[in-house]
Coordinates of C-alpha atoms in Angstrom, one line a residue:
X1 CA 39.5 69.7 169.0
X2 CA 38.9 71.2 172.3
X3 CA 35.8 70.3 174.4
X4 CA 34.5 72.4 177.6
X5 CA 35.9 71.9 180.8
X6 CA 33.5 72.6 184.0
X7 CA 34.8 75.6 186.0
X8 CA 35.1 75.1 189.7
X9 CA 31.2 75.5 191.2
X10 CA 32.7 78.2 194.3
X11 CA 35.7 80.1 192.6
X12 CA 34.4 79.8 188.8
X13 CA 37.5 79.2 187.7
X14 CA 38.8 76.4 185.5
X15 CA 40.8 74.0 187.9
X16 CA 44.6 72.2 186.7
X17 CA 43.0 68.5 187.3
X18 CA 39.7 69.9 185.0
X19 CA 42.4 70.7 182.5
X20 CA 44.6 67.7 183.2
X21 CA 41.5 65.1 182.6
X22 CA 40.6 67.1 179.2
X23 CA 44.1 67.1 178.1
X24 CA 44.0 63.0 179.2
X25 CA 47.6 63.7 181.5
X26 CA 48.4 64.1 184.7
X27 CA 48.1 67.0 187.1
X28 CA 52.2 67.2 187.3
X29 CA 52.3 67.4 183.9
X30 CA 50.3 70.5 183.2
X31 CA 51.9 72.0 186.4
X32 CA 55.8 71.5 184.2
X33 CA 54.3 73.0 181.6
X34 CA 52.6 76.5 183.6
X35 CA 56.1 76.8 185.1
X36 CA 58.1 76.3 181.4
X37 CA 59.8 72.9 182.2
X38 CA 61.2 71.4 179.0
X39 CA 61.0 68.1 180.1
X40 CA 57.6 67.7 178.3
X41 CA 57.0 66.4 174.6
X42 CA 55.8 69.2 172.4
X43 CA 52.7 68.0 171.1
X44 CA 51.8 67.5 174.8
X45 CA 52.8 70.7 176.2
X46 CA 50.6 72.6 172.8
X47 CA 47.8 70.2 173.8
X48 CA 47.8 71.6 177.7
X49 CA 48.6 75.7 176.6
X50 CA 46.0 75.3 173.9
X51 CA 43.8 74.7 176.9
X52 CA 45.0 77.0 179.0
X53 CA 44.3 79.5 176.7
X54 CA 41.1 78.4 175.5
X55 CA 39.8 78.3 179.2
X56 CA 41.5 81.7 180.4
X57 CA 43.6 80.2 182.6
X58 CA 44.9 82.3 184.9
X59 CA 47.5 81.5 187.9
X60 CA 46.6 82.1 191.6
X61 CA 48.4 85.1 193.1
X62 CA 52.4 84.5 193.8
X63 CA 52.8 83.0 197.6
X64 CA 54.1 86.0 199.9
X65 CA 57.6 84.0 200.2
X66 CA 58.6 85.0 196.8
X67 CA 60.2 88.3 196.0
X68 CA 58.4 90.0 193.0
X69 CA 60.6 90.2 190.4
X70 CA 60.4 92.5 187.1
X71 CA 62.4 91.4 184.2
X72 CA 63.7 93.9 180.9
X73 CA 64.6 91.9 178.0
X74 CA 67.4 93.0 175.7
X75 CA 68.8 91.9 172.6
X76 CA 72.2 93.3 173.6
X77 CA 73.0 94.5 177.1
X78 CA 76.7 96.9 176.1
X79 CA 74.4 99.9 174.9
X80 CA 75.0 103.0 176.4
X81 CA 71.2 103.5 176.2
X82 CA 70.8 100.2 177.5
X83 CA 71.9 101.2 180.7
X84 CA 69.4 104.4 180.8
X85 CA 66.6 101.7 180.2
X86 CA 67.7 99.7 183.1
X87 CA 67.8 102.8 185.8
X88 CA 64.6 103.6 184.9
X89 CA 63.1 100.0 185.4
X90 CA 65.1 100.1 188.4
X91 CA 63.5 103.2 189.5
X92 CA 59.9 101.9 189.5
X93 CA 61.1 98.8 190.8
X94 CA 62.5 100.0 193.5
X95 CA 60.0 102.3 194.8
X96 CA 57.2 99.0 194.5
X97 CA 59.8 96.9 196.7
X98 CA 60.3 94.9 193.4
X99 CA 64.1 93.5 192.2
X100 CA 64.7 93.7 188.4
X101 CA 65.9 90.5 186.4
X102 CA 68.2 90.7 183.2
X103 CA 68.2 88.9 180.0
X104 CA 69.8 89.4 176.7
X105 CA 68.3 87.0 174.4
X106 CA 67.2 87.3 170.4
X107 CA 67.6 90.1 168.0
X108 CA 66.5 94.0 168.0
X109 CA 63.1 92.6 166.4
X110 CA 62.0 89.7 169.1
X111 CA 63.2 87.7 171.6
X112 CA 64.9 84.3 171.1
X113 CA 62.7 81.2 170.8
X114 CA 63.6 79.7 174.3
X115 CA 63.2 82.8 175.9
X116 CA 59.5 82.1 177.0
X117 CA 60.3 78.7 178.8
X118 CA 62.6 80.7 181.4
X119 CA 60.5 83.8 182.3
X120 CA 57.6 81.4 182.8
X121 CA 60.1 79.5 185.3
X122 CA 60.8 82.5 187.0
X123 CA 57.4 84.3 187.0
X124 CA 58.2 88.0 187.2
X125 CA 55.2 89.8 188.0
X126 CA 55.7 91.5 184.5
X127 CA 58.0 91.8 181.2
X128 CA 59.9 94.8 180.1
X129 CA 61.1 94.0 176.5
X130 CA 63.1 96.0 174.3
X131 CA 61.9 94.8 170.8
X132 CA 59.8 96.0 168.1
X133 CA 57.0 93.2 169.3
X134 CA 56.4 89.9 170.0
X135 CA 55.3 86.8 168.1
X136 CA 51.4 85.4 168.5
X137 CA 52.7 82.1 170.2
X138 CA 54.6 84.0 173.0
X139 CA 51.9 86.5 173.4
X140 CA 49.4 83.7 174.0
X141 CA 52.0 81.7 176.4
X142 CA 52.7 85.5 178.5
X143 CA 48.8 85.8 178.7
X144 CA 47.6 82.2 179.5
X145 CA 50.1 83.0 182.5
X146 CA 49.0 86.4 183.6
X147 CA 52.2 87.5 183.0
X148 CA 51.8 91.1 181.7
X149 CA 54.9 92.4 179.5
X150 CA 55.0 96.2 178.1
X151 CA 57.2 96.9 175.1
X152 CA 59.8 100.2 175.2
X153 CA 59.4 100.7 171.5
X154 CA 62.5 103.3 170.9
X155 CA 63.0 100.8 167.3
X156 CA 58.9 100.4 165.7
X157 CA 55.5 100.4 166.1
X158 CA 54.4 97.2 167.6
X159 CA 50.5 95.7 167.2
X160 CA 47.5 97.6 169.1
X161 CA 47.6 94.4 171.1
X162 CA 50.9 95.0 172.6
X163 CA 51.4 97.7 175.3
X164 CA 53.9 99.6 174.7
X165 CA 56.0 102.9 174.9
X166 CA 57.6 105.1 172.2
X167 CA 58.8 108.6 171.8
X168 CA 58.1 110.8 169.0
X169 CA 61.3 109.8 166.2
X170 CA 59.4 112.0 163.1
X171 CA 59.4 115.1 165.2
X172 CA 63.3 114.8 166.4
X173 CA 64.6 114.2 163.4
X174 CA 62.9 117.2 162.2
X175 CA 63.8 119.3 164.9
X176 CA 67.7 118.0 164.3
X177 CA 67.8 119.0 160.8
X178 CA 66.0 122.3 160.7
X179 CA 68.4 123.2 163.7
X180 CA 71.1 122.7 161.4
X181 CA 68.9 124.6 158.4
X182 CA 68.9 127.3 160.4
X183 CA 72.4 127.6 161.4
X184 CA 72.8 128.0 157.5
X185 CA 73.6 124.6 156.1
X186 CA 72.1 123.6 152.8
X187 CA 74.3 120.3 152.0
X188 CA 73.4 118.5 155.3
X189 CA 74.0 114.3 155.3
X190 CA 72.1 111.7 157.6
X191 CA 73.3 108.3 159.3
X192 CA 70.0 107.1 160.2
X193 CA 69.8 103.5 161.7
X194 CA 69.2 99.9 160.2
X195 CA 66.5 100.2 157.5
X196 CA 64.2 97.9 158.4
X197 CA 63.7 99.7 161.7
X198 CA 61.0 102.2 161.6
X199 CA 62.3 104.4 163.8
X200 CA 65.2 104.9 161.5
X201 CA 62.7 105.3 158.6
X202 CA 60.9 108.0 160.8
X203 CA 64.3 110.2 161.9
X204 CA 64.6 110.2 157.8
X205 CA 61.5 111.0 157.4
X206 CA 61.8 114.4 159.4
X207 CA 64.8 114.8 158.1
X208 CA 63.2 114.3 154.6
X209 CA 60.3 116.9 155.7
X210 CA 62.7 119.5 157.3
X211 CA 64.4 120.3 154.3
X212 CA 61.1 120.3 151.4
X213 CA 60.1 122.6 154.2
X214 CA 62.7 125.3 153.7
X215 CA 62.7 124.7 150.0
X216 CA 66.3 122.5 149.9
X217 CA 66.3 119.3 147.7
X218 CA 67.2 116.3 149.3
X219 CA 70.3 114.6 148.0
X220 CA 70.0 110.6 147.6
X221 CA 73.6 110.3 148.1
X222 CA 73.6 112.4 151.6
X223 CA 71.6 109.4 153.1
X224 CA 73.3 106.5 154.6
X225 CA 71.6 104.0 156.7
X226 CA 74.1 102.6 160.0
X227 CA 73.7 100.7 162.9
X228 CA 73.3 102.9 165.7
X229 CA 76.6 102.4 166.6
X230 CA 79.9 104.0 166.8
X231 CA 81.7 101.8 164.0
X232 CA 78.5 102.1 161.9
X233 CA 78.3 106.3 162.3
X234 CA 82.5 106.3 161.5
X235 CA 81.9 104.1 158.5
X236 CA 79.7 106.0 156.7
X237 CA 80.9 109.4 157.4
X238 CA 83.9 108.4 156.2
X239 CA 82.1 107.7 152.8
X240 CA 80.5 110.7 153.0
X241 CA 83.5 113.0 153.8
X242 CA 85.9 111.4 151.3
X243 CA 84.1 113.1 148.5
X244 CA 85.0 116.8 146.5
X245 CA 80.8 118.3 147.3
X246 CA 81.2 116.7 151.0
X247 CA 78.2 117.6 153.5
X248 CA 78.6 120.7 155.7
X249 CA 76.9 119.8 158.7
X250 CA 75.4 115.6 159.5
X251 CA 72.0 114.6 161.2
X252 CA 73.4 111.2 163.0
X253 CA 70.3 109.0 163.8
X254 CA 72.2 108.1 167.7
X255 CA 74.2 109.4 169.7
X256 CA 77.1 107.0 169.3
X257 CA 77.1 107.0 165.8
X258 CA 77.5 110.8 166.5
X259 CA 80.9 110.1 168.2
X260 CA 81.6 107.9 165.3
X261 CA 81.1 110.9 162.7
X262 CA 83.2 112.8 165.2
X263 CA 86.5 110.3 164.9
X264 CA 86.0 110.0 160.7
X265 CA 86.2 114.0 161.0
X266 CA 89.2 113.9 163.1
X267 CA 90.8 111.4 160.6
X268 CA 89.8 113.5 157.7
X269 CA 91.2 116.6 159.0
X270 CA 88.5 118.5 160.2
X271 CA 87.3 120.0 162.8
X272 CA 83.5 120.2 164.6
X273 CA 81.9 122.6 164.4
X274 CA 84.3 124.5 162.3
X275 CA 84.1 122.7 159.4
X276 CA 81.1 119.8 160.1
X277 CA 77.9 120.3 162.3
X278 CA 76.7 117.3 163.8
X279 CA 73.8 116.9 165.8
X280 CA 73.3 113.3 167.7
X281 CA 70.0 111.7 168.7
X282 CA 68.9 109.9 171.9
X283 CA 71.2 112.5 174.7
X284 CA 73.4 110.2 176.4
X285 CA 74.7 111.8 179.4
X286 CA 78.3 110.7 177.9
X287 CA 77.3 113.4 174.8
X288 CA 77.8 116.3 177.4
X289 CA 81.0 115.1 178.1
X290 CA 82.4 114.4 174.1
X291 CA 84.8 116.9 172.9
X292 CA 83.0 119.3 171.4
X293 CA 79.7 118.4 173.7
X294 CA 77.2 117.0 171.3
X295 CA 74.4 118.6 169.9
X296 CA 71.6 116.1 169.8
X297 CA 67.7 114.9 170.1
X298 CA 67.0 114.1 174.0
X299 CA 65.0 110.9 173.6
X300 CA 63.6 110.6 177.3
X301 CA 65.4 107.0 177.9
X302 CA 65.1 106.6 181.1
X303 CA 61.3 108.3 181.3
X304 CA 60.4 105.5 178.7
X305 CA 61.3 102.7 181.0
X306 CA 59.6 104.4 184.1
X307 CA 56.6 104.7 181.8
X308 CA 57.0 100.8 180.8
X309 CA 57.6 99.6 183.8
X310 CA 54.5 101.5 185.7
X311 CA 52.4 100.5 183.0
X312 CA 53.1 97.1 183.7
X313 CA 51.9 97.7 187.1
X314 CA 48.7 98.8 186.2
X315 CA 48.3 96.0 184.1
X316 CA 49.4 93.3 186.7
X317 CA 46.3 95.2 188.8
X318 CA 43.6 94.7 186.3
X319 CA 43.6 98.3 184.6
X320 CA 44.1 98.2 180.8
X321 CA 42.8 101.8 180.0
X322 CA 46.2 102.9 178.3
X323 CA 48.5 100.9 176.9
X324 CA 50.0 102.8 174.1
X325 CA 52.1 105.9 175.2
X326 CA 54.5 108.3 172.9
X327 CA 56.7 110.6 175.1
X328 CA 58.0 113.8 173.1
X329 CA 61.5 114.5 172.5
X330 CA 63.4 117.9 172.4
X331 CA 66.5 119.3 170.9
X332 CA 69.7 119.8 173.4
X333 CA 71.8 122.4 171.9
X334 CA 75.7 122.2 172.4
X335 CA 78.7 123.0 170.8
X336 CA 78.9 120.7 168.0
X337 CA 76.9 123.5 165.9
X338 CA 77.7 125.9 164.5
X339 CA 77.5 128.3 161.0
X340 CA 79.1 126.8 158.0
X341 CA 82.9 128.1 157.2
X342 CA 83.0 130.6 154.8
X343 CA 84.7 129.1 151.3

């Protein structure tokens, strides 16, 4: 049970011993757990953050001495769109006189357990993570610090607690497929990404609505779910292709798994865009440079992480008033299009 703790008469504010005495430990001890030190027992350190965050604890301004430090948090750094992420943190960073910190850690949902402990050891003045969102517990450790954090949602739709920004995956994919609609294809496949990521479920979703809309019927067995990446996209075109009432044209949910369609096409003996269409989604610039270039959904990438990153800002400042932005996306037409061969 937690009892109240006097607030410091001049500042107002809840002081560490006021805390230590209520939490019957020393003043060093809440100190190792504020900066993540694991050398505290666990019922101990939930005792002190229960506290913490029952008081609205927050941390007195970093000392001058130490560089402010923004950190992006990956669940895999070897992503072409990774990068894109990073130059746009970089950009914001840069221009606040900021340096940008690394870390791959967890899966594409949430960050890995012992994540938390570290970036409250090196207290960045805000969190960039790329995950769908974040679990209560670490929510209530990032807050009890004042540590703000901003999610670049390209894979869900986090909680309306959690700042965060997206860009608009129903509308590409339905700008991707009627594209192809209208280049004449009627027997048109999708790779989307992982099913249990909603912004996979969304590009299939305007996929889905693209094609009621001009009066085609979906076909069940023209949509595959991948992985976003090149293996995943060559996989299941493969599938796809090895079949007698093959697609025509496919609506790959990224970019690499576009380049992965590309190679099963090679291997199968055809050619893009002479005998398969494909369109990509997120515009790499490496899908200017495939052979044909790639027709494909610009997500803006780097945009989203500018957005993230300066939102953060705002946030380390005290303003709140939007925390939930959606940036549009736009078709980039290229040579991987084109007509369907006449049989």
């Amino acid at each position: 049970m937690l009892h109240a703790v006097r607030e410091d008469e001049e500042t107002g504010r809840v002081t560490l011993a006021q805390v230590a005495e209520q939490a019957g430990v020393s003043i060093s001890t809440v100190s190792k757990v504020l900066n993540g030190r694991q050398d505290v027992s666990r019922p101990t350190r939930l005792k002190v953050e229960r506290l913490l965050e029952a008081h609205a604890y927050r941390r007195t301004p970093r000392s001058a001495w130490e560089a402010p430090l923004i950190e992006i948090v990956f669940h895999e750094l070897d992503s072409i769109w990774g990068m894109e992420l990073i130059r746009g943190v970089e950009n914001v960073a840069k221009a606040n006189h900021a340096s940008v910190v690394l870390t791959e850690s967890g899966t594409r949902h949430l960050p890995g357990p012992d994540w938390v402990g570290g970036v409250v050891q090196r207290r960045p003045v805000g969190v960039v993570l790329v995950f769908s969102t974040l679990p209560p517990a670490v929510k209530k450790q990032l807050k009890s610090r004042s540590i703000p954090f901003v999610i670049i949602d390209p894979a869900g739709d986090p909680e309306p607690d959690v700042p965060s920004v997206g860009s608009a995956n129903w509308s590409g994919g339905l700008a991707a497929t009627r594209h192809l609609i209208e280049c004449g294809h009627q027997r048109i496949g999708i790779i989307t990404g992982p099913q249990d990521m909603l912004c996979s479920m969304a590009r299939l979703d305007g996929y889905r609505s693209a094609l009621s809309m001009a009066g085609l019927e979906a076909d069940p067995s023209l949509v595959a779910f991948g992985d976003f990446h090149v293996q995943g996209g060559y996989a299941r075109a493969v599938e796809m292709l090895d079949r007698p009432d093959r697609p025509t044209a496919i609506f790959a949910g990224s970019d690499l798994q576009a380049l992965g369609v590309f190679e099963a096409a090679r291997v199968a003996g055809l050619r893009v865009p002479h005998d398969l269409s494909v369109v990509g989604f997120d515009d790499v610039p490496l899908a200017q440079w495939s052979s044909p270039a790639l027709t494909t959904i610009h997500q803006p990438l780097r945009k989203m992480a500018e957005e993230a990153a300066n939102m953060l800002l705002r946030l380390r400042a005290g303003d709140a008033a939007t925390t939930r932005l959606e940036l549009n996306t736009r078709l980039v037409i290229r040579q991987s299009t084109a007509p369907p061969s006449p049989v």
